[in-house]
Short mmCIF file of C-alpha atoms and ligand atoms in Angstrom, two decimals:
data_model
loop_
_atom_site.label_atom_id
_atom_site.label_comp_id
_atom_site.label_asym_id
_atom_site.label_seq_id
_atom_site.Cartn_x
_atom_site.Cartn_y
_atom_site.Cartn_z
CA UNK A 1 73.80 126.42 104.77
CA UNK A 2 72.50 124.54 107.88
CA UNK A 3 71.52 126.84 110.83
CA UNK A 4 73.08 126.23 114.13
CA UNK A 5 69.65 124.85 115.55
CA UNK A 6 69.85 122.36 112.79
CA UNK A 7 73.59 121.29 113.53
CA UNK A 8 72.90 120.89 117.13
CA UNK A 9 69.41 118.93 117.28
CA UNK A 10 67.73 115.88 115.16
CA UNK A 11 64.10 115.30 114.80
CA UNK A 12 63.19 111.51 114.21
CA UNK A 13 61.46 111.36 110.72
CA UNK A 14 57.82 110.49 110.35
CA UNK A 15 55.66 108.10 107.81
CA UNK A 16 53.79 109.83 104.92
CA UNK A 17 50.09 109.66 105.00
CA UNK A 18 49.11 106.61 102.90
CA UNK A 19 45.52 106.25 103.43
CA UNK A 20 42.33 108.21 104.19
CA UNK A 21 41.70 109.40 107.52
CA UNK A 22 38.90 111.58 109.77
CA UNK A 23 39.79 113.75 112.62
CA UNK A 24 38.45 116.60 114.41
CA UNK A 25 41.34 119.08 113.34
CA UNK A 26 43.67 119.04 110.46
CA UNK A 27 46.81 121.63 110.74
CA UNK A 28 48.65 121.88 107.38
CA UNK A 29 52.07 122.59 108.34
CA UNK A 30 54.71 121.29 110.94
CA UNK A 31 56.47 124.37 111.66
CA UNK A 32 56.54 126.14 115.07
CA UNK A 33 53.01 127.58 114.63
CA UNK A 34 51.63 124.15 113.32
CA UNK A 35 53.21 122.12 116.24
CA UNK A 36 51.98 124.60 119.05
CA UNK A 37 48.45 124.80 117.36
CA UNK A 38 48.16 120.88 117.32
CA UNK A 39 49.75 120.53 120.71
CA UNK A 40 47.29 123.47 122.23
CA UNK A 41 44.31 121.49 120.62
CA UNK A 42 45.31 118.16 121.80
CA UNK A 43 45.67 120.01 125.48
CA UNK A 44 41.94 120.58 125.11
CA UNK A 45 40.85 117.02 123.80
CA UNK A 46 40.58 118.25 120.05
CA UNK A 47 41.95 115.11 118.15
CA UNK A 48 44.44 116.57 115.71
CA UNK A 49 46.63 115.23 112.53
CA UNK A 50 49.37 117.48 111.30
CA UNK A 51 50.30 117.47 107.46
CA UNK A 52 53.67 118.45 106.51
CA UNK A 53 55.04 118.79 102.77
CA UNK A 54 58.82 118.43 103.87
CA UNK A 55 60.32 117.71 107.45
CA UNK A 56 58.94 118.86 111.03
CA UNK A 57 60.53 122.48 111.50
CA UNK A 58 62.10 122.05 108.23
CA UNK A 59 60.98 125.69 106.64
CA UNK A 60 61.50 128.63 108.79
CA UNK A 61 61.49 127.28 111.98
CA UNK A 62 65.08 126.11 111.74
CA UNK A 63 66.10 129.54 110.77
CA UNK A 64 64.82 131.75 113.34
CA UNK A 65 66.94 133.42 115.52
CA UNK A 66 64.65 132.17 118.39
CA UNK A 67 64.04 135.29 120.35
CA UNK A 68 60.85 134.76 122.32
CA UNK A 69 59.81 138.40 122.93
CA UNK A 70 57.23 141.03 122.80
CA UNK A 71 59.59 143.83 121.31
CA UNK A 72 58.97 143.83 117.65
CA UNK A 73 60.64 146.65 116.80
CA UNK A 74 58.91 150.16 117.58
CA UNK A 75 55.34 148.69 116.91
CA UNK A 76 53.57 150.27 120.24
CA UNK A 77 54.02 153.66 119.19
CA UNK A 78 53.00 152.75 115.95
CA UNK A 79 50.02 150.66 117.09
CA UNK A 80 48.71 153.19 119.24
CA UNK A 81 48.96 156.02 116.49
CA UNK A 82 47.39 153.79 114.18
CA UNK A 83 44.93 151.48 115.87
CA UNK A 84 44.47 153.12 119.13
CA UNK A 85 45.15 151.77 122.53
CA UNK A 86 42.18 148.68 122.73
CA UNK A 87 44.18 147.13 119.80
CA UNK A 88 47.57 148.01 120.75
CA UNK A 89 46.77 146.63 124.07
CA UNK A 90 45.58 143.26 122.76
CA UNK A 91 48.81 142.96 120.62
CA UNK A 92 50.72 143.70 123.74
CA UNK A 93 48.98 141.05 125.97
CA UNK A 94 49.29 138.22 123.29
CA UNK A 95 52.69 138.57 122.88
CA UNK A 96 53.69 138.79 126.65
CA UNK A 97 51.32 135.75 127.18
CA UNK A 98 53.09 133.92 124.59
CA UNK A 99 56.37 134.47 126.71
CA UNK A 100 54.50 132.81 129.50
CA UNK A 101 53.09 130.08 127.52
CA UNK A 102 56.47 129.07 126.52
CA UNK A 103 57.55 128.93 130.03
CA UNK A 104 54.35 126.87 130.98
CA UNK A 105 54.72 124.19 128.35
CA UNK A 106 58.46 124.01 128.83
CA UNK A 107 58.10 123.46 132.79
CA UNK A 108 55.04 121.03 132.24
CA UNK A 109 56.69 118.69 129.43
CA UNK A 110 60.34 119.24 131.26
CA UNK A 111 61.73 120.27 127.73
CA UNK A 112 65.67 120.80 127.83
CA UNK A 113 65.56 123.53 125.18
CA UNK A 114 68.21 125.95 126.78
CA UNK A 115 65.32 128.55 127.47
CA UNK A 116 66.44 131.34 129.48
CA UNK A 117 65.00 134.84 130.62
CA UNK A 118 66.89 137.48 128.94
CA UNK A 119 66.04 141.39 128.57
CA UNK A 120 65.35 142.65 125.23
CA UNK A 121 66.85 146.02 123.74
CA UNK A 122 65.62 147.92 120.62
CA UNK A 123 68.90 150.31 120.07
CA UNK A 124 69.80 153.29 117.99
CA UNK A 125 73.37 154.57 117.37
CA UNK A 126 71.57 158.25 116.19
CA UNK A 127 71.01 160.76 118.35
CA UNK A 128 67.87 161.92 116.22
CA UNK A 129 66.01 158.70 117.07
CA UNK A 130 66.34 158.99 120.98
CA UNK A 131 62.62 160.51 120.82
CA UNK A 132 61.32 157.35 119.34
CA UNK A 133 62.99 155.16 121.66
CA UNK A 134 61.76 157.23 124.57
CA UNK A 135 58.20 157.15 123.12
CA UNK A 136 58.37 153.26 122.40
CA UNK A 137 59.25 152.58 126.30
CA UNK A 138 56.38 155.00 127.27
CA UNK A 139 53.72 153.26 125.24
CA UNK A 140 55.03 149.99 125.98
CA UNK A 141 54.76 150.58 129.84
CA UNK A 142 51.48 152.21 129.27
CA UNK A 143 50.30 149.00 127.47
CA UNK A 144 51.71 146.93 130.59
CA UNK A 145 55.01 145.54 129.26
CA UNK A 146 58.10 146.00 131.74
CA UNK A 147 59.99 148.31 129.75
CA UNK A 148 62.38 151.34 130.22
CA UNK A 149 64.74 153.99 128.30
CA UNK A 150 68.44 153.16 128.66
CA UNK A 151 71.78 154.62 127.57
CA UNK A 152 73.87 151.79 128.44
CA UNK A 153 74.23 148.34 126.75
CA UNK A 154 76.66 145.50 126.39
CA UNK A 155 77.12 146.11 122.86
CA UNK A 156 80.65 146.57 121.30
CA UNK A 157 79.91 149.96 120.05
CA UNK A 158 78.36 153.33 121.80
CA UNK A 159 74.39 153.66 121.35
CA UNK A 160 72.28 156.82 121.49
CA UNK A 161 69.80 154.77 123.35
CA UNK A 162 67.69 151.79 124.13
CA UNK A 163 64.51 150.45 125.11
CA UNK A 164 64.85 147.52 127.62
CA UNK A 165 62.16 144.92 127.85
CA UNK A 166 62.77 142.75 130.99
CA UNK A 167 61.72 139.02 131.44
CA UNK A 168 61.78 137.80 127.67
CA UNK A 169 63.16 134.63 126.47
CA UNK A 170 65.09 132.52 124.01
CA UNK A 171 65.75 129.17 123.66
CA UNK A 172 66.78 126.19 120.99
CA UNK A 173 63.61 125.83 119.03
CA UNK A 174 64.46 122.52 117.31
CA UNK A 175 65.28 121.02 121.07
CA UNK A 176 61.66 122.51 122.05
CA UNK A 177 59.58 121.53 118.98
CA UNK A 178 61.04 117.87 118.66
CA UNK A 179 59.99 117.37 122.08
CA UNK A 180 56.40 118.49 121.85
CA UNK A 181 56.08 116.72 118.53
CA UNK A 182 56.51 113.77 120.33
CA UNK A 183 53.10 113.88 121.51
CA UNK A 184 51.49 114.66 118.21
CA UNK A 185 50.07 112.72 114.97
CA UNK A 186 52.23 114.00 112.24
CA UNK A 187 52.67 112.74 108.69
CA UNK A 188 55.80 114.21 106.97
CA UNK A 189 56.56 114.61 103.12
CA UNK A 190 52.75 114.71 102.86
CA UNK A 191 52.26 117.85 100.58
CA UNK A 192 48.56 119.07 100.34
CA UNK A 193 47.90 119.08 96.58
CA UNK A 194 44.31 119.69 96.58
CA UNK A 195 41.56 121.19 99.50
CA UNK A 196 37.94 120.21 98.62
CA UNK A 197 35.51 121.53 101.48
CA UNK A 198 37.31 120.24 104.53
CA UNK A 199 39.31 117.26 102.92
CA UNK A 200 42.89 117.47 102.46
CA UNK A 201 44.65 115.50 99.72
CA UNK A 202 47.78 114.25 99.41
CA UNK A 203 49.92 112.30 96.94
CA UNK A 204 49.06 108.94 98.77
CA UNK A 205 46.07 109.82 101.18
CA UNK A 206 43.59 112.38 102.42
CA UNK A 207 42.63 113.70 106.00
CA UNK A 208 39.13 115.19 106.48
CA UNK A 209 38.75 117.32 109.61
CA UNK A 210 35.80 119.39 110.95
CA UNK A 211 38.63 122.28 111.30
CA UNK A 212 41.07 122.87 108.82
CA UNK A 213 44.20 125.23 109.94
CA UNK A 214 46.33 126.73 107.41
CA UNK A 215 50.12 126.96 109.29
CA UNK A 216 52.21 126.99 106.18
CA UNK A 217 54.18 130.13 106.77
CA UNK A 218 52.81 131.60 103.29
CA UNK A 219 49.26 130.12 102.19
CA UNK A 220 49.06 129.00 98.81
CA UNK A 221 45.50 129.16 98.31
CA UNK A 222 44.81 131.68 96.31
CA UNK A 223 40.97 132.41 96.39
CA UNK A 224 39.21 133.08 98.80
CA UNK A 225 41.67 135.16 101.18
CA UNK A 226 44.06 136.65 98.78
CA UNK A 227 46.70 136.49 101.02
CA UNK A 228 49.40 136.92 97.98
CA UNK A 229 47.85 140.65 97.96
CA UNK A 230 48.44 141.16 101.66
CA UNK A 231 52.09 140.65 102.14
CA UNK A 232 55.39 140.39 100.77
CA UNK A 233 58.57 138.13 101.74
CA UNK A 234 61.90 139.57 103.38
CA UNK A 235 65.26 137.56 103.59
CA UNK A 236 67.71 138.33 106.02
CA UNK A 237 71.13 136.83 107.26
CA UNK A 238 72.76 135.26 110.17
CA UNK A 239 76.23 134.31 110.97
CA UNK A 240 76.91 132.03 114.12
CA UNK A 241 80.47 133.38 115.70
CA UNK A 242 82.57 131.57 118.37
CA UNK A 243 82.94 134.90 120.79
CA UNK A 244 84.30 133.28 124.16
CA UNK A 245 86.70 135.72 124.42
CA UNK A 246 83.91 138.36 124.53
CA UNK A 247 81.50 137.65 127.58
CA UNK A 248 79.68 141.09 127.76
CA UNK A 249 76.68 140.19 125.62
CA UNK A 250 73.85 138.50 127.45
CA UNK A 251 70.68 140.41 126.34
CA UNK A 252 68.96 140.25 122.75
CA UNK A 253 69.53 143.17 120.64
CA UNK A 254 67.80 144.57 117.47
CA UNK A 255 68.85 147.87 115.84
CA UNK A 256 66.23 150.40 114.73
CA UNK A 257 67.73 151.64 111.66
CA UNK A 258 67.16 149.72 108.44
CA UNK A 259 70.87 148.61 108.67
CA UNK A 260 70.53 147.86 112.19
CA UNK A 261 72.11 144.66 113.40
CA UNK A 262 70.74 141.87 115.57
CA UNK A 263 72.30 140.12 118.33
CA UNK A 264 71.63 137.23 120.74
CA UNK A 265 74.09 134.61 122.42
CA UNK A 266 73.80 130.90 123.02
CA UNK A 267 75.93 128.05 124.50
CA UNK A 268 77.24 125.30 122.36
CA UNK A 269 79.93 122.62 123.68
CA UNK A 270 80.46 124.86 126.71
CA UNK A 271 81.54 127.88 124.48
CA UNK A 272 79.64 131.14 123.93
CA UNK A 273 78.18 131.64 120.41
CA UNK A 274 76.72 135.03 118.91
CA UNK A 275 74.18 135.06 116.34
CA UNK A 276 74.73 138.10 114.52
CA UNK A 277 72.09 139.11 111.96
CA UNK A 278 71.18 141.60 109.45
CA UNK A 279 71.06 142.22 105.68
CA UNK A 280 67.66 142.16 104.78
CA UNK A 281 66.08 142.77 101.71
CA UNK A 282 62.77 142.09 99.93
CA UNK A 283 63.10 138.51 98.41
CA UNK A 284 64.30 138.54 94.71
CA UNK A 285 66.45 141.55 95.31
CA UNK A 286 70.03 140.23 96.00
CA UNK A 287 71.36 139.91 92.66
CA UNK A 288 74.67 141.43 93.66
CA UNK A 289 75.09 139.62 97.23
CA UNK A 290 77.63 140.37 99.68
CA UNK A 291 75.23 140.12 102.64
CA UNK A 292 77.16 137.41 104.71
CA UNK A 293 80.40 139.55 103.45
CA UNK A 294 78.96 142.49 105.37
CA UNK A 295 78.14 140.67 108.46
CA UNK A 296 81.50 139.46 108.31
CA UNK A 297 83.11 142.61 108.08
CA UNK A 298 81.21 143.72 111.16
CA UNK A 299 82.47 140.61 113.16
CA UNK A 300 85.45 141.70 112.36
CA UNK A 301 85.53 145.14 113.38
CA UNK A 302 83.59 144.13 116.91
CA UNK A 303 84.72 140.62 117.47
CA UNK A 304 88.16 140.39 116.14
CA UNK A 305 89.08 137.32 117.62
CA UNK A 306 85.58 135.68 116.76
CA UNK A 307 85.34 132.54 114.48
CA UNK A 308 82.34 131.78 112.52
CA UNK A 309 80.86 128.26 112.87
CA UNK A 310 77.89 128.80 110.90
CA UNK A 311 75.79 130.88 108.59
CA UNK A 312 72.10 130.76 107.22
CA UNK A 313 69.29 133.13 106.19
CA UNK A 314 65.61 133.29 106.85
CA UNK A 315 62.73 134.41 105.05
CA UNK A 316 59.80 136.20 106.67
CA UNK A 317 55.76 137.35 105.50
CA UNK A 318 55.77 140.73 105.95
CA UNK A 319 52.09 141.93 106.42
CA UNK A 320 50.66 144.94 104.87
CA UNK A 321 49.68 146.78 108.49
CA UNK A 322 52.81 145.23 110.48
CA UNK A 323 50.13 142.71 112.24
CA UNK A 324 49.60 139.08 111.59
CA UNK A 325 46.86 137.37 109.94
CA UNK A 326 45.52 134.95 112.72
CA UNK A 327 42.13 133.76 112.56
CA UNK A 328 39.44 132.68 110.01
CA UNK A 329 40.75 132.07 106.89
CA UNK A 330 37.91 133.86 104.92
CA UNK A 331 34.47 134.66 105.99
CA UNK A 332 33.28 132.65 103.23
CA UNK A 333 34.27 129.12 104.48
CA UNK A 334 33.51 128.37 107.71
CA UNK A 335 36.13 126.41 110.06
CA UNK A 336 39.38 127.20 107.91
CA UNK A 337 41.92 129.13 109.96
CA UNK A 338 45.23 130.92 108.96
CA UNK A 339 48.09 131.89 110.74
CA UNK A 340 50.70 133.86 108.51
CA UNK A 341 52.55 137.38 108.15
CA UNK A 342 54.50 137.17 111.41
CA UNK A 343 57.08 139.43 110.25
CA UNK A 344 60.49 138.80 111.94
CA UNK A 345 58.54 137.81 115.31
CA UNK A 346 57.84 134.10 114.49
CA UNK A 347 58.10 132.46 118.11
CA UNK A 348 55.78 134.80 119.84
CA UNK A 349 53.36 135.36 116.94
CA UNK A 350 53.38 131.61 116.44
CA UNK A 351 52.17 131.07 120.28
CA UNK A 352 49.92 133.71 119.79
CA UNK A 353 48.44 131.98 116.83
CA UNK A 354 48.01 128.72 118.38
CA UNK A 355 46.31 130.34 121.20
CA UNK A 356 43.55 132.26 119.20
CA UNK A 357 43.01 129.53 116.85
CA UNK A 358 42.56 126.95 119.55
CA UNK A 359 39.89 129.12 121.13
CA UNK A 360 38.36 129.44 117.78
CA UNK A 361 37.99 125.85 117.21
CA UNK A 362 36.53 125.51 120.74
CA UNK A 363 33.78 127.72 120.05
CA UNK A 364 35.27 130.38 122.40
CA UNK A 365 36.08 134.11 122.03
CA UNK A 366 39.79 134.79 122.72
CA UNK A 367 40.70 138.11 124.06
CA UNK A 368 43.22 139.44 121.84
CA UNK A 369 41.56 137.58 118.53
CA UNK A 370 40.32 141.08 117.23
CA UNK A 371 43.65 142.73 116.67
CA UNK A 372 44.54 139.61 114.27
CA UNK A 373 41.59 139.21 112.23
CA UNK A 374 42.62 139.02 108.72
CA UNK A 375 38.98 140.05 107.87
CA UNK A 376 40.42 143.51 108.90
CA UNK A 377 40.91 144.74 105.39
CA UNK A 378 37.85 144.91 103.02
CA UNK A 379 39.41 144.09 99.66
CA UNK A 380 38.19 147.55 98.36
CA UNK A 381 40.41 149.41 101.36
CA UNK A 382 43.63 147.81 100.88
CA UNK A 383 46.24 150.66 100.74
CA UNK A 384 49.77 151.51 100.13
CA UNK A 385 51.36 148.37 100.45
CA UNK A 386 48.79 146.44 98.08
CA UNK A 387 49.52 148.78 95.73
CA UNK A 388 53.36 148.13 96.14
CA UNK A 389 53.05 144.37 96.33
CA UNK A 390 50.79 144.70 93.05
CA UNK A 391 53.41 146.86 91.48
CA UNK A 392 56.39 144.30 92.43
CA UNK A 393 53.93 141.41 91.20
CA UNK A 394 53.19 143.46 87.63
CA UNK A 395 56.93 144.18 87.16
CA UNK A 396 57.92 140.51 87.63
CA UNK A 397 55.31 139.32 85.09
CA UNK A 398 56.26 141.95 82.68
CA UNK A 399 59.83 141.15 83.08
CA UNK A 400 58.98 137.32 82.22
CA UNK A 401 57.01 138.48 78.92
CA UNK A 402 60.10 140.45 77.71
CA UNK A 403 62.84 138.35 78.37
CA UNK A 404 61.94 134.82 79.87
CA UNK A 405 64.22 132.96 77.37
CA UNK A 406 67.54 134.39 79.20
CA UNK A 407 66.44 132.67 82.60
CA UNK A 408 66.06 129.44 83.93
CA UNK A 409 62.59 129.32 84.79
CA UNK A 410 59.40 131.16 85.48
CA UNK A 411 57.80 130.78 89.29
CA UNK A 412 55.26 128.33 89.31
CA UNK A 413 53.03 130.45 91.74
CA UNK A 414 52.18 132.82 89.24
CA UNK A 415 54.64 132.73 86.55
CA UNK A 416 56.74 135.91 87.61
CA UNK A 417 60.46 136.02 86.12
CA UNK A 418 63.16 134.61 89.24
CA UNK A 419 66.16 136.53 90.28
CA UNK A 420 69.34 135.11 91.36
CA UNK A 421 70.17 135.26 94.77
CA UNK A 422 74.01 135.76 94.52
CA UNK A 423 74.54 134.85 98.47
CA UNK A 424 72.38 131.75 98.50
CA UNK A 425 72.90 130.48 94.78
CA UNK A 426 69.12 129.97 94.72
CA UNK A 427 66.44 131.53 92.41
CA UNK A 428 63.74 133.95 94.26
CA UNK A 429 60.59 135.44 92.97
CA UNK A 430 60.45 138.88 93.84
CA UNK A 431 56.50 138.95 93.67
CA UNK A 432 55.44 137.07 96.53
CA UNK A 433 58.80 135.53 97.58
CA UNK A 434 58.99 131.67 96.45
CA UNK A 435 62.46 130.36 96.40
CA UNK A 436 63.97 127.63 94.18
CA UNK A 437 67.49 125.71 94.05
CA UNK A 438 69.70 126.44 91.13
CA UNK A 439 68.04 122.91 89.99
CA UNK A 440 64.22 124.18 89.97
CA UNK A 441 63.38 122.38 93.41
CA UNK A 442 61.08 124.25 95.30
CA UNK A 443 62.45 125.72 98.92
CA UNK A 444 59.98 128.18 99.90
CA UNK A 445 56.34 128.90 98.77
CA UNK A 446 53.66 130.05 98.23
CA UNK A 447 54.52 128.20 94.91
CA UNK A 448 53.80 124.49 95.44
CA UNK A 449 55.99 122.82 92.78
CA UNK A 450 59.47 123.26 91.46
CA UNK A 451 59.77 125.55 88.53
CA UNK A 452 59.46 124.21 85.03
CA UNK A 453 62.36 124.92 82.55
CA UNK A 454 61.57 127.22 79.83
CA UNK A 455 61.76 125.68 76.36
CA UNK A 456 64.80 127.20 74.38
CA UNK A 457 64.34 127.70 70.76
FE1 FES B 1 53.94 134.39 93.11
FE2 FES B 1 56.54 133.92 92.28
S1 FES B 1 55.56 133.80 94.36
S2 FES B 1 54.30 134.52 91.38
#
């Protein structure tokens, strides 16, 4: 199920790594984070090589809704309450700056990627939630974001209220990444199978760098870092609709209720296309399916003359405290860096990560790095989310022990039992979110390999 981005852009393929090379920085992963990090390092004269297990932007980057916004659900009220104004201001600044950095790069490289400034809205249809929206608008404004509470939107249903962030952005992610990738040394089909010191070994070659950057969506390295204990994955669904008869929607929208929907528009072949998203669930918990059907029913209700042109799903890493992990991979290994746990906010988080890691590699302090520091949790202080993730992991492992014979495979990451995703026809791991095709081929990590078929008696 190809995203509308994949249907409308092609990125030329690259060679595999077939030799041993030495460079200043090795970036693992050629999604938006890896490509931006490599680009920003090269801008500063740091020789950088990117190793990609599959294709450039072939992971979650091609499944995003490509909203470039500092509006990350009700994040600012939460950050103010949990972490205080200093950290909340860092988060707000990093994400507002990310929008400007996209604009700067697009301008500098003259990238035709349909970049447009748009307002972003958080909305609710429930009167009881107006106060939360007003609060969010208040804190976002205090933190320097152009935000306001409004009661009118372009949506095809009434809302109780909304928070409007002005001057945000949207674009075509593959047109953008394809252009900046032209300037970079990237090896595709070059999965890193082993890391020793600062040497990244692939099947046919090795890249050694003074700096190693994990930009792999979900780091597979178990020790150190323990990232598998720090986040879970969620899957959500999008349908792209030709809504040419409905010209009203122009901004980007997200409902704050758990069943809230996401909206953004784009142009394709002179037609107006709406990306309608929703149906989010923890990965491995969609055995009954019907997520696309739910979106189609909503499309029928709100845009009765619309026509579906594509549908797809995306997977996101959800961090314990809603803040990504960007910075040193572990206090035990100098010169390893990580960027993961972006929640559903991959575009601005990728840019913020590239900026923070660039400065770390250059030996400079980044003004917003503290809010993202992965070392903010001592392992002993891991709290409720840690416990929940562990329960899921143990649940999966237990099920495997009890009824493994009934299932086609066990997860190659840590052995949990896989669950069918009825909408995608794939197998998902409820523990940490690895996904496999019906034939056992790996789609998403942290597993690094396809699953082994179990021996039947
Ligand atoms: Fe960790 Fe499956 S993803 S056990």
